[in-house]
Amino acid sequence: MVVLVAFVLTILSLLASSEYIHDADVESVQTSFARGWTDEGGNLVDLSMLGAADMSDEDNLVLHNTLPLQLNSGNELIFCSCNTNFIVYVNGEEVYSFQPERSPLVGHNYGYAFHFIDLPQSVAGAEVVIYVNGMYADNSSEFKAMEICSANDYVHRHFLRGVPLGAVCLAVVFLGAVLIGMYFYMRNIGRIAFNLASLGLFSVIVGVWSAMHTLIPYLLAGGIQLWRVIDCYSLIFAPYLLVAFADSLMVKRRKRYVWASFAIAMTLAIAAFVLNLLDILDIHYTMHAVRVAMLLQAALAIYMIATTVRLQLSSGHHVRHGSVINALVVFIAASVVDLVAYMYVRFSSYTPGMFASLGLLAALLIVYMHIGRIVKNDAVSASQVEEIRNLAITDALTGIGNVRAWNDAKAELQSMFESGQLEDAAVCMLDVNNLKNVNDTLGHEAGDRYICVAADCLNRTFGKFGGCYRKGGDEFTAVICTSDPVADFHECLVGLNELLDEFNAGEGAPLPMRIAVGSASVKEHGSFEAAEIVADESMYAHKSSMKDGRPA
């Protein structure tokens, strides 16, 4: 059900947004201002690779372009920047400056920020110059999604553009959160051997991290420092959770791998924080070491999985949790593709985390299907166990409880009596007369029917006040658990005699049915065991009086 909900929500989000996304892409092409930028030497500059461009003014890159000859009222120059300081000039006049302060938590690495620069119609056709100072000597500095349009149209389009991956990320976060709750429930009943909590927390972290790179959080809430803290430190700790999950799948657990992964994560986190805080090394540069650690820990997870698969196959056993292992391999492969694309390829439609999120969503769906099979098998097993238990405590001939059921009930009732939950009860012993005569004269099949009629009469009277059990042969036990067991016992006798009279008056009675009865109070005799003995003696006394011809 959980998988179905997540899958349906994802598909509906994608379908609902697909047409709008297409329209948004068409409009973005029409309003784009990302082309035609040149440096001081007249060379075209790719805004997505500012770090690779030649600096033309000391440490600055000077970009030139010309505004359209016609501007509409309300038009703005809008774009997203990453790890870049810059000043914008229009017709030689400074109109915008972005110089973020260094953060003690994430250094100069502010991540993404959206900028909205008002363009009055009077500057149509004017020259635009941007003095760019990339914060880092790599390809992390960029301008993206640069357009000239109204702010509302821009936000609407780029929000919709982030919806497909955002829907996938939300599904991953949702499934991960459910896994965490599921882990604690299933651990209590001892049914899940692998660590769902680490997988669930890992999924939440990856889902949130990937959702940030859709730029929707930056677009809606601005470039707050929290996004960068999540971005940096989630990359440090996520691999540890992956290794912890992989370890739980192993036949022979290797806790030293998990501790080593945790030690790496803590060392990187502390080193990144301290070095950045002391302004010795910006946290951006420690991310290179983090990515290397991610690859190494992914390789470790693959090694752990390969080791446990090889061990199981070599011993002639089937691979335990095979589908979950396959799911983990799918995700790791997708993550490696994502990391390589981020570091080396970067095609135009690439969003960091897109392959990892899709791979993780596929992996989670596989894991949920595996859990579903476990739950289904458990339900079948539980049903079979319950059926066997019922057979074990049910009298095969009459369908009422047997002597084992009586002993179980007696023990439970005794416990309730001793704890004060049950104030009093009446134990009743009953014996069916004439059964031997019926068996001898009419056969055992008739005797079985005779016993079944007796059981039905007892269950319809004594059974409604507590329980009725067949101890064996022609002997029965009943218990009356009410506030006034003595009065209810007499009510049962009246009802029983009426049913017996009705049976005996019919044509189907092989011989008149008479039942000897005896009862005793638990409160009076101190225990159910003692009351049973007294009730049995009372029943035999009644049976003897019936043989002497006295009325029942």
Coordinates of C-alpha atoms in Angstrom, one line a residue:
M1 CA 0.0 0.0 0.0
V2 CA 2.8 2.4 0.9
V3 CA 4.6 1.7 -2.4
L4 CA 1.4 2.1 -4.3
V5 CA 0.7 5.5 -2.7
A6 CA 4.3 6.8 -3.4
F7 CA 4.2 5.4 -7.0
V8 CA 0.8 6.9 -7.8
L9 CA 1.7 10.3 -6.3
T10 CA 4.9 10.4 -8.3
I11 CA 3.2 9.4 -11.6
L12 CA 0.4 11.9 -11.1
S13 CA 2.9 14.7 -10.4
L14 CA 4.8 13.9 -13.5
L15 CA 1.7 13.6 -15.7
A16 CA 0.2 16.8 -14.3
S17 CA 3.3 18.8 -14.8
S18 CA 4.5 17.4 -18.2
E19 CA 2.5 19.7 -20.4
Y20 CA 3.3 22.7 -18.4
I21 CA 7.0 21.8 -18.3
H22 CA 7.1 21.6 -22.1
D23 CA 5.4 25.0 -22.4
A24 CA 7.9 26.4 -19.8
D25 CA 10.8 25.1 -21.8
V26 CA 9.5 26.8 -25.0
E27 CA 9.0 30.1 -23.1
S28 CA 12.5 29.8 -21.6
V29 CA 14.0 29.6 -25.0
Q30 CA 12.2 32.7 -26.1
T31 CA 13.2 34.7 -23.1
S32 CA 16.7 33.3 -22.6
F33 CA 19.6 35.7 -22.2
A34 CA 22.2 33.0 -21.7
R35 CA 23.9 33.3 -25.1
G36 CA 26.0 35.9 -26.7
W37 CA 28.2 36.6 -23.7
T38 CA 31.8 37.4 -24.6
D39 CA 35.0 38.1 -22.6
E40 CA 37.3 41.1 -23.1
G41 CA 38.9 39.4 -26.1
G42 CA 35.5 38.8 -27.8
N43 CA 35.5 35.1 -27.1
L44 CA 32.2 33.4 -26.4
V45 CA 31.8 32.4 -22.8
D46 CA 29.8 29.4 -21.5
L47 CA 28.0 30.7 -18.4
S48 CA 27.8 27.2 -16.9
M49 CA 31.6 27.0 -16.9
L50 CA 32.8 30.3 -15.6
G51 CA 35.6 28.7 -13.7
A52 CA 37.1 27.5 -16.9
A53 CA 37.1 30.9 -18.6
D54 CA 40.2 33.1 -18.8
M55 CA 40.3 36.0 -16.3
S56 CA 40.6 39.3 -18.2
D57 CA 40.9 41.8 -15.4
E58 CA 43.2 40.7 -12.6
D59 CA 41.1 38.1 -10.7
N60 CA 37.9 39.1 -12.5
L61 CA 36.2 37.7 -15.6
V62 CA 34.5 40.6 -17.5
L63 CA 31.4 39.5 -19.5
H64 CA 29.7 41.6 -22.2
N65 CA 26.3 41.3 -23.9
T66 CA 23.7 43.6 -25.3
L67 CA 20.1 43.9 -24.1
P68 CA 17.2 43.3 -26.5
L69 CA 16.1 46.3 -28.5
Q70 CA 12.6 46.0 -27.0
L71 CA 11.8 45.5 -23.3
N72 CA 8.4 45.0 -21.9
S73 CA 7.1 46.7 -18.8
G74 CA 8.0 44.7 -15.7
N75 CA 10.9 42.8 -17.4
E76 CA 13.8 41.9 -15.2
L77 CA 17.2 40.2 -15.8
I78 CA 16.9 37.1 -13.7
F79 CA 19.4 34.3 -13.2
C80 CA 20.8 31.8 -10.7
S81 CA 24.4 32.0 -9.6
C82 CA 26.6 29.5 -7.9
N83 CA 29.8 30.3 -5.9
T84 CA 30.3 33.6 -7.7
N85 CA 30.8 37.2 -6.6
F86 CA 29.8 39.7 -9.3
I87 CA 28.8 43.3 -10.1
V88 CA 26.4 44.1 -13.0
Y89 CA 26.7 47.4 -15.0
V90 CA 24.1 48.6 -17.5
N91 CA 25.3 51.5 -19.8
G92 CA 28.3 51.9 -17.5
E93 CA 26.2 52.3 -14.4
E94 CA 26.3 49.8 -11.5
V95 CA 22.8 48.4 -11.1
Y96 CA 23.4 45.3 -8.9
S97 CA 26.1 43.8 -6.7
F98 CA 26.4 40.4 -5.1
Q99 CA 29.2 40.0 -2.5
P100 CA 28.1 37.4 0.1
E101 CA 30.0 37.2 3.3
R102 CA 32.0 34.2 4.3
S103 CA 30.1 31.7 6.5
P104 CA 31.8 30.0 9.5
L105 CA 29.9 26.8 8.7
V106 CA 30.3 26.6 4.9
G107 CA 32.9 29.2 4.0
H108 CA 32.4 31.0 0.7
N109 CA 30.3 28.2 -0.6
Y110 CA 26.9 29.8 -0.6
G111 CA 25.5 27.3 -3.2
Y112 CA 22.8 28.8 -5.3
A113 CA 21.1 32.2 -5.3
F114 CA 18.6 33.7 -7.5
H115 CA 18.9 37.4 -8.6
F116 CA 16.2 39.7 -9.9
I117 CA 17.5 42.9 -11.6
D118 CA 14.9 45.5 -12.7
L119 CA 15.3 46.6 -16.4
P120 CA 13.4 49.7 -17.3
Q121 CA 12.3 50.1 -20.9
S122 CA 14.7 53.0 -21.3
V123 CA 17.7 50.6 -21.2
A124 CA 16.6 48.6 -24.2
G125 CA 19.6 47.8 -26.5
A126 CA 22.1 48.9 -23.8
E127 CA 25.3 47.1 -23.1
V128 CA 25.5 44.9 -20.0
V129 CA 28.8 44.2 -18.4
I130 CA 29.3 41.8 -15.5
Y131 CA 32.5 41.7 -13.5
V132 CA 32.7 38.1 -12.2
N133 CA 34.9 36.9 -9.4
G134 CA 34.7 33.1 -9.2
M135 CA 35.2 31.9 -5.6
Y136 CA 37.0 28.8 -6.5
A137 CA 39.4 27.8 -9.2
D138 CA 37.3 25.0 -10.6
N139 CA 34.0 24.5 -12.6
S140 CA 31.7 25.1 -9.6
S141 CA 31.2 28.8 -10.5
E142 CA 28.4 29.4 -12.9
F143 CA 25.4 31.4 -14.0
K144 CA 22.4 29.4 -15.0
A145 CA 18.8 29.9 -16.2
M146 CA 19.5 33.5 -17.3
E147 CA 16.4 35.1 -18.8
I148 CA 14.7 38.5 -19.4
C149 CA 11.1 38.2 -18.3
S150 CA 8.7 39.0 -15.5
A151 CA 9.5 37.6 -12.1
N152 CA 6.2 35.8 -11.8
D153 CA 6.7 34.0 -15.1
Y154 CA 10.2 33.1 -14.3
V155 CA 9.4 31.6 -10.8
H156 CA 6.4 29.7 -12.3
R157 CA 8.4 28.2 -15.1
H158 CA 11.4 27.1 -13.0
F159 CA 9.2 25.8 -10.3
L160 CA 7.4 23.5 -12.8
R161 CA 10.8 22.5 -14.3
G162 CA 11.8 21.2 -10.9
V163 CA 8.6 19.2 -10.4
P164 CA 9.6 15.9 -12.0
L165 CA 12.8 15.4 -10.0
G166 CA 11.1 17.0 -7.0
A167 CA 8.3 14.4 -7.2
V168 CA 10.8 11.6 -7.3
C169 CA 12.7 13.1 -4.3
L170 CA 9.5 13.5 -2.3
A171 CA 8.6 9.8 -3.0
V172 CA 12.1 8.8 -1.8
V173 CA 11.8 10.8 1.4
F174 CA 8.3 9.4 2.0
L175 CA 9.4 5.8 1.5
G176 CA 12.5 6.4 3.6
A177 CA 10.5 7.9 6.5
V178 CA 8.0 4.9 6.4
L179 CA 11.0 2.5 6.4
I180 CA 12.3 4.0 9.7
G181 CA 8.9 3.5 11.4
M182 CA 8.6 0.1 9.9
Y183 CA 12.0 -0.9 11.2
F184 CA 11.1 -0.3 14.9
Y185 CA 7.8 -2.1 14.5
M186 CA 9.2 -5.1 12.7
R187 CA 12.2 -5.3 15.0
N188 CA 9.9 -5.7 18.0
I189 CA 8.3 -8.7 16.4
G190 CA 11.7 -10.0 15.3
R191 CA 10.8 -10.3 11.7
I192 CA 13.3 -8.1 9.8
A193 CA 17.0 -9.2 9.8
F194 CA 18.4 -6.2 7.9
N195 CA 18.8 -2.6 9.0
L196 CA 15.8 -0.8 7.6
A197 CA 16.5 2.3 9.9
S198 CA 19.8 3.0 8.2
L199 CA 18.3 2.6 4.7
G200 CA 15.3 4.8 5.7
L201 CA 17.5 7.6 7.1
F202 CA 19.8 7.3 4.1
S203 CA 16.8 7.7 1.8
V204 CA 15.6 10.7 3.6
I205 CA 19.0 12.4 3.4
V206 CA 19.5 11.6 -0.3
G207 CA 15.9 12.6 -1.1
V208 CA 16.3 16.0 0.7
W209 CA 19.8 16.6 -0.9
S210 CA 18.5 15.9 -4.4
A211 CA 15.4 18.0 -3.9
M212 CA 17.6 21.0 -3.0
H213 CA 19.3 20.7 -6.4
T214 CA 16.0 21.1 -8.2
L215 CA 16.5 24.7 -7.0
I216 CA 12.9 24.8 -5.8
P217 CA 14.0 25.4 -2.1
Y218 CA 16.3 28.3 -3.2
L219 CA 13.6 29.7 -5.5
L220 CA 11.0 29.7 -2.7
A221 CA 13.0 30.4 0.4
G222 CA 16.1 32.1 -0.9
G223 CA 19.8 31.1 -0.5
I224 CA 19.6 30.5 3.3
Q225 CA 22.6 28.9 4.9
L226 CA 20.7 25.8 6.0
W227 CA 20.6 24.5 2.4
R228 CA 24.4 24.6 2.2
V229 CA 24.8 22.9 5.6
I230 CA 22.5 20.1 4.5
D231 CA 24.3 19.9 1.1
C232 CA 27.8 19.6 2.6
Y233 CA 27.3 17.5 5.7
S234 CA 24.7 15.1 4.2
L235 CA 27.4 14.0 1.6
I236 CA 29.7 13.2 4.5
F237 CA 27.4 11.0 6.5
A238 CA 25.2 9.4 3.9
P239 CA 27.9 6.8 2.8
Y240 CA 28.2 5.6 6.4
L241 CA 24.5 4.7 6.5
L242 CA 24.9 2.9 3.2
V243 CA 27.7 0.8 4.6
A244 CA 25.7 0.1 7.8
F245 CA 22.8 -1.2 5.6
A246 CA 25.1 -3.3 3.5
D247 CA 26.6 -4.9 6.6
S248 CA 23.2 -5.9 7.8
L249 CA 22.8 -8.0 4.6
M250 CA 26.0 -10.0 5.2
V251 CA 25.9 -13.6 6.5
K252 CA 29.0 -12.9 8.6
R253 CA 28.7 -9.3 9.9
R254 CA 31.7 -7.1 9.7
K255 CA 31.2 -4.4 12.3
R256 CA 34.7 -3.2 11.8
Y257 CA 33.7 -2.0 8.3
V258 CA 30.8 0.0 9.8
W259 CA 33.0 1.5 12.5
A260 CA 35.6 2.4 9.9
S261 CA 33.0 4.1 7.8
F262 CA 31.7 6.0 10.8
A263 CA 35.2 7.1 11.7
I264 CA 35.8 8.4 8.2
A265 CA 32.5 10.4 8.3
M266 CA 33.3 11.9 11.7
T267 CA 36.9 12.7 10.8
L268 CA 35.8 14.4 7.6
A269 CA 33.0 16.3 9.3
I270 CA 35.2 17.5 12.2
A271 CA 38.1 18.4 9.9
A272 CA 35.8 20.3 7.4
F273 CA 34.2 22.2 10.2
V274 CA 37.4 23.1 12.1
L275 CA 39.5 24.0 9.0
N276 CA 36.7 26.1 7.7
L277 CA 36.0 27.8 11.0
L278 CA 39.7 28.7 11.4
D279 CA 39.7 29.9 7.8
I280 CA 42.5 27.5 7.0
L281 CA 40.7 25.6 4.2
D282 CA 37.4 26.4 2.8
I283 CA 34.8 23.6 3.1
H284 CA 34.4 23.6 -0.7
Y285 CA 37.9 22.1 -1.0
T286 CA 37.2 19.4 1.6
M287 CA 34.3 18.2 -0.6
H288 CA 36.9 16.8 -3.0
A289 CA 38.1 14.5 -0.2
V290 CA 34.4 13.7 0.6
R291 CA 33.7 12.6 -3.0
V292 CA 36.7 10.3 -2.9
A293 CA 35.5 8.9 0.4
M294 CA 32.1 8.4 -1.1
L295 CA 33.6 6.4 -4.0
L296 CA 35.7 4.3 -1.6
Q297 CA 32.7 3.5 0.7
A298 CA 30.6 2.7 -2.3
A299 CA 33.3 0.3 -3.3
L300 CA 33.4 -1.1 0.2
A301 CA 29.6 -1.7 0.1
I302 CA 30.0 -3.5 -3.2
Y303 CA 32.8 -5.6 -1.8
M304 CA 30.7 -6.5 1.3
I305 CA 27.8 -7.5 -0.9
A306 CA 30.0 -9.5 -3.3
T307 CA 31.6 -11.3 -0.3
T308 CA 28.3 -12.4 1.2
V309 CA 26.9 -13.5 -2.2
R310 CA 30.0 -15.5 -2.9
L311 CA 30.0 -17.1 0.5
Q312 CA 26.4 -18.2 0.2
L313 CA 26.8 -19.6 -3.3
S314 CA 30.0 -21.5 -2.4
S315 CA 28.2 -23.2 0.5
G316 CA 25.4 -24.3 -1.8
H317 CA 22.7 -22.0 -0.3
H318 CA 20.5 -19.6 -2.1
V319 CA 21.3 -15.9 -1.7
R320 CA 19.5 -14.5 1.3
H321 CA 17.8 -11.2 0.7
G322 CA 18.7 -11.5 -3.0
S323 CA 16.2 -8.8 -4.2
V324 CA 17.4 -6.4 -1.5
I325 CA 21.0 -6.9 -2.6
N326 CA 20.0 -6.3 -6.2
A327 CA 18.3 -3.1 -5.1
L328 CA 21.5 -1.9 -3.4
V329 CA 23.6 -2.6 -6.5
V330 CA 21.1 -0.7 -8.6
F331 CA 21.4 2.4 -6.4
I332 CA 25.2 2.2 -6.1
A333 CA 25.5 2.0 -9.9
A334 CA 23.2 5.0 -10.3
S335 CA 25.1 7.0 -7.7
V336 CA 28.4 6.3 -9.4
V337 CA 27.0 7.5 -12.7
D338 CA 25.7 10.6 -10.9
L339 CA 29.1 11.4 -9.3
V340 CA 30.9 11.0 -12.6
A341 CA 28.4 13.2 -14.4
Y342 CA 28.8 15.9 -11.7
M343 CA 32.5 15.9 -11.7
Y344 CA 33.3 15.4 -15.4
V345 CA 30.4 15.5 -17.9
R346 CA 27.6 17.9 -16.9
F347 CA 25.2 18.0 -19.8
S348 CA 22.7 20.8 -20.1
S349 CA 19.7 18.9 -18.6
Y350 CA 21.7 17.4 -15.8
T351 CA 20.7 18.1 -12.2
P352 CA 22.9 16.9 -9.4
G353 CA 21.4 13.9 -7.7
M354 CA 19.0 13.0 -10.5
F355 CA 20.5 9.6 -11.3
A356 CA 21.0 8.8 -7.6
S357 CA 17.4 9.7 -6.8
L358 CA 15.9 7.6 -9.6
G359 CA 18.2 4.7 -8.7
L360 CA 17.2 5.0 -5.0
L361 CA 13.5 5.2 -5.8
A362 CA 13.9 2.0 -7.9
A363 CA 15.8 0.4 -5.1
L364 CA 13.2 1.3 -2.4
L365 CA 10.4 -0.1 -4.5
I366 CA 12.3 -3.4 -4.7
V367 CA 12.9 -3.4 -1.0
Y368 CA 9.2 -2.7 -0.3
M369 CA 8.3 -5.6 -2.6
H370 CA 10.6 -7.8 -0.6
I371 CA 9.1 -6.7 2.7
G372 CA 5.6 -7.3 1.1
R373 CA 6.6 -10.9 0.4
I374 CA 7.8 -11.3 4.0
V375 CA 4.5 -9.9 5.4
K376 CA 2.5 -12.0 3.0
N377 CA 4.4 -15.2 4.0
D378 CA 4.0 -14.3 7.7
A379 CA 0.3 -13.8 7.3
V380 CA 0.0 -17.2 5.7
S381 CA 2.1 -18.8 8.4
A382 CA 0.2 -17.0 11.1
S383 CA -3.0 -18.2 9.6
Q384 CA -1.7 -21.8 9.5
V385 CA -0.4 -21.6 13.0
E386 CA -3.7 -20.3 14.3
E387 CA -5.6 -23.0 12.4
I388 CA -3.3 -25.7 13.9
R389 CA -3.7 -24.1 17.4
N390 CA -7.5 -24.1 17.0
L391 CA -7.4 -27.8 16.0
A392 CA -5.3 -28.6 19.0
I393 CA -7.8 -27.0 21.5
T394 CA -11.0 -28.0 19.7
D395 CA -12.9 -31.3 20.3
A396 CA -13.0 -32.9 16.9
L397 CA -16.5 -34.5 17.4
T398 CA -18.5 -31.7 19.0
G399 CA -16.6 -28.5 17.9
I400 CA -16.4 -27.1 21.5
G401 CA -13.2 -26.8 23.5
N402 CA -11.3 -29.9 24.5
V403 CA -9.5 -30.8 27.7
R404 CA -6.4 -28.9 26.6
A405 CA -8.5 -25.7 26.0
W406 CA -10.1 -26.2 29.5
N407 CA -6.6 -26.5 31.1
D408 CA -5.5 -23.3 29.3
A409 CA -8.6 -21.4 30.3
K410 CA -8.4 -22.7 33.9
A411 CA -4.8 -21.4 34.2
E412 CA -5.7 -18.0 32.8
L413 CA -8.8 -17.7 35.0
Q414 CA -6.8 -18.7 38.1
S415 CA -4.3 -15.9 37.4
M416 CA -7.2 -13.4 37.0
F417 CA -8.7 -14.7 40.3
E418 CA -5.4 -14.3 42.2
S419 CA -4.8 -10.8 40.8
G420 CA -8.3 -9.7 41.8
Q421 CA -9.6 -9.2 38.2
L422 CA -12.1 -12.1 38.8
E423 CA -14.0 -12.0 42.1
D424 CA -15.8 -15.4 41.8
A425 CA -16.7 -18.1 39.3
A426 CA -18.5 -21.5 39.3
V427 CA -16.9 -24.7 38.0
C428 CA -19.4 -27.1 36.7
M429 CA -18.9 -30.8 36.0
L430 CA -21.4 -32.6 33.7
D431 CA -21.9 -36.2 32.7
V432 CA -24.2 -37.6 29.9
N433 CA -26.1 -40.7 31.0
N434 CA -27.1 -43.6 28.7
L435 CA -24.2 -43.1 26.2
K436 CA -22.9 -46.7 26.7
N437 CA -26.4 -48.1 26.1
V438 CA -26.7 -46.0 22.9
N439 CA -23.3 -47.3 21.7
D440 CA -24.1 -50.9 22.5
T441 CA -27.6 -51.0 21.0
L442 CA -27.5 -48.5 18.1
G443 CA -23.8 -48.3 17.3
H444 CA -21.1 -45.7 17.8
E445 CA -22.3 -43.5 15.0
A446 CA -25.6 -43.0 16.9
G447 CA -23.6 -42.5 20.1
D448 CA -21.6 -39.7 18.4
R449 CA -24.8 -38.0 17.4
Y450 CA -26.0 -38.4 21.0
I451 CA -22.8 -36.7 22.3
C452 CA -23.1 -33.9 19.8
V453 CA -26.7 -33.1 20.9
A454 CA -25.6 -33.0 24.5
A455 CA -22.7 -30.7 23.7
D456 CA -25.0 -28.4 21.8
C457 CA -27.4 -28.2 24.7
L458 CA -24.6 -27.5 27.2
N459 CA -23.0 -24.9 24.9
R460 CA -26.3 -23.1 24.4
T461 CA -26.9 -22.8 28.1
F462 CA -23.6 -22.9 30.1
G463 CA -21.5 -21.6 27.2
K464 CA -23.1 -18.2 27.1
F465 CA -22.0 -17.5 30.7
G466 CA -18.4 -18.5 30.3
G467 CA -17.2 -21.6 28.4
C468 CA -18.0 -25.2 27.8
Y469 CA -15.5 -28.0 27.2
R470 CA -15.5 -31.8 26.6
K471 CA -13.0 -33.6 28.8
G472 CA -13.5 -36.9 27.0
G473 CA -16.1 -39.6 26.5
D474 CA -19.4 -38.4 28.1
E475 CA -17.8 -35.9 30.5
F476 CA -18.0 -32.1 30.1
T477 CA -16.8 -29.1 32.1
A478 CA -18.3 -25.6 32.1
V479 CA -17.3 -22.4 33.9
I480 CA -19.5 -19.5 34.8
C481 CA -17.7 -16.2 35.1
T482 CA -20.3 -13.7 36.1
S483 CA -21.0 -11.4 39.0
D484 CA -23.5 -13.9 40.5
P485 CA -22.4 -17.4 39.4
V486 CA -24.8 -19.2 41.7
A487 CA -27.9 -17.6 40.3
D488 CA -26.7 -18.0 36.8
F489 CA -25.9 -21.7 37.4
H490 CA -29.5 -22.3 38.3
E491 CA -30.6 -20.4 35.2
C492 CA -28.4 -22.7 33.2
L493 CA -30.0 -25.8 34.8
V494 CA -33.5 -24.5 33.9
G495 CA -32.4 -23.9 30.3
L496 CA -30.7 -27.2 30.0
N497 CA -33.7 -29.2 31.3
E498 CA -35.9 -27.4 28.8
L499 CA -33.6 -28.4 25.9
L500 CA -33.4 -32.0 27.1
D501 CA -37.2 -32.2 27.5
E502 CA -37.5 -30.9 23.9
F503 CA -35.0 -33.5 22.6
N504 CA -36.5 -36.4 24.5
A505 CA -40.0 -35.6 23.3
G506 CA -38.9 -35.7 19.7
E507 CA -38.8 -38.8 17.4
G508 CA -35.0 -38.6 16.9
A509 CA -34.0 -39.5 20.5
P510 CA -32.6 -43.0 20.6
L511 CA -32.8 -43.1 24.4
P512 CA -33.9 -40.4 26.8
M513 CA -31.0 -38.1 27.5
R514 CA -30.2 -37.1 31.1
I515 CA -27.2 -35.2 32.3
A516 CA -25.7 -35.2 35.8
V517 CA -24.5 -31.9 37.0
G518 CA -22.3 -30.7 39.9
S519 CA -20.9 -27.2 40.7
A520 CA -18.6 -25.5 43.2
S521 CA -17.7 -21.9 43.9
V522 CA -14.0 -20.9 43.3
K523 CA -14.2 -18.2 45.9
E524 CA -15.5 -20.6 48.5
H525 CA -12.8 -23.3 47.8
G526 CA -9.9 -21.0 47.0
S527 CA -8.9 -22.1 43.5
F528 CA -10.2 -23.5 40.3
E529 CA -8.4 -26.8 40.9
A530 CA -10.1 -27.3 44.3
A531 CA -13.5 -26.2 42.9
E532 CA -13.2 -28.7 40.1
I533 CA -12.6 -31.5 42.5
V534 CA -15.6 -30.5 44.6
A535 CA -17.8 -30.1 41.5
D536 CA -16.8 -33.5 40.3
E537 CA -17.8 -35.1 43.6
S538 CA -21.1 -33.2 43.5
M539 CA -21.7 -34.4 39.9
Y540 CA -21.1 -38.1 40.8
A541 CA -23.5 -37.7 43.8
H542 CA -26.1 -36.4 41.4
K543 CA -25.4 -39.2 39.0
S544 CA -26.0 -41.8 41.7
S545 CA -29.3 -40.1 42.7
M546 CA -30.4 -40.3 39.1
K547 CA -29.7 -44.1 39.0
D548 CA -31.8 -44.4 42.2
G549 CA -34.7 -43.0 40.3
R550 CA -34.7 -39.6 41.9
P551 CA -35.5 -36.6 39.6
A552 CA -32.6 -34.7 38.0

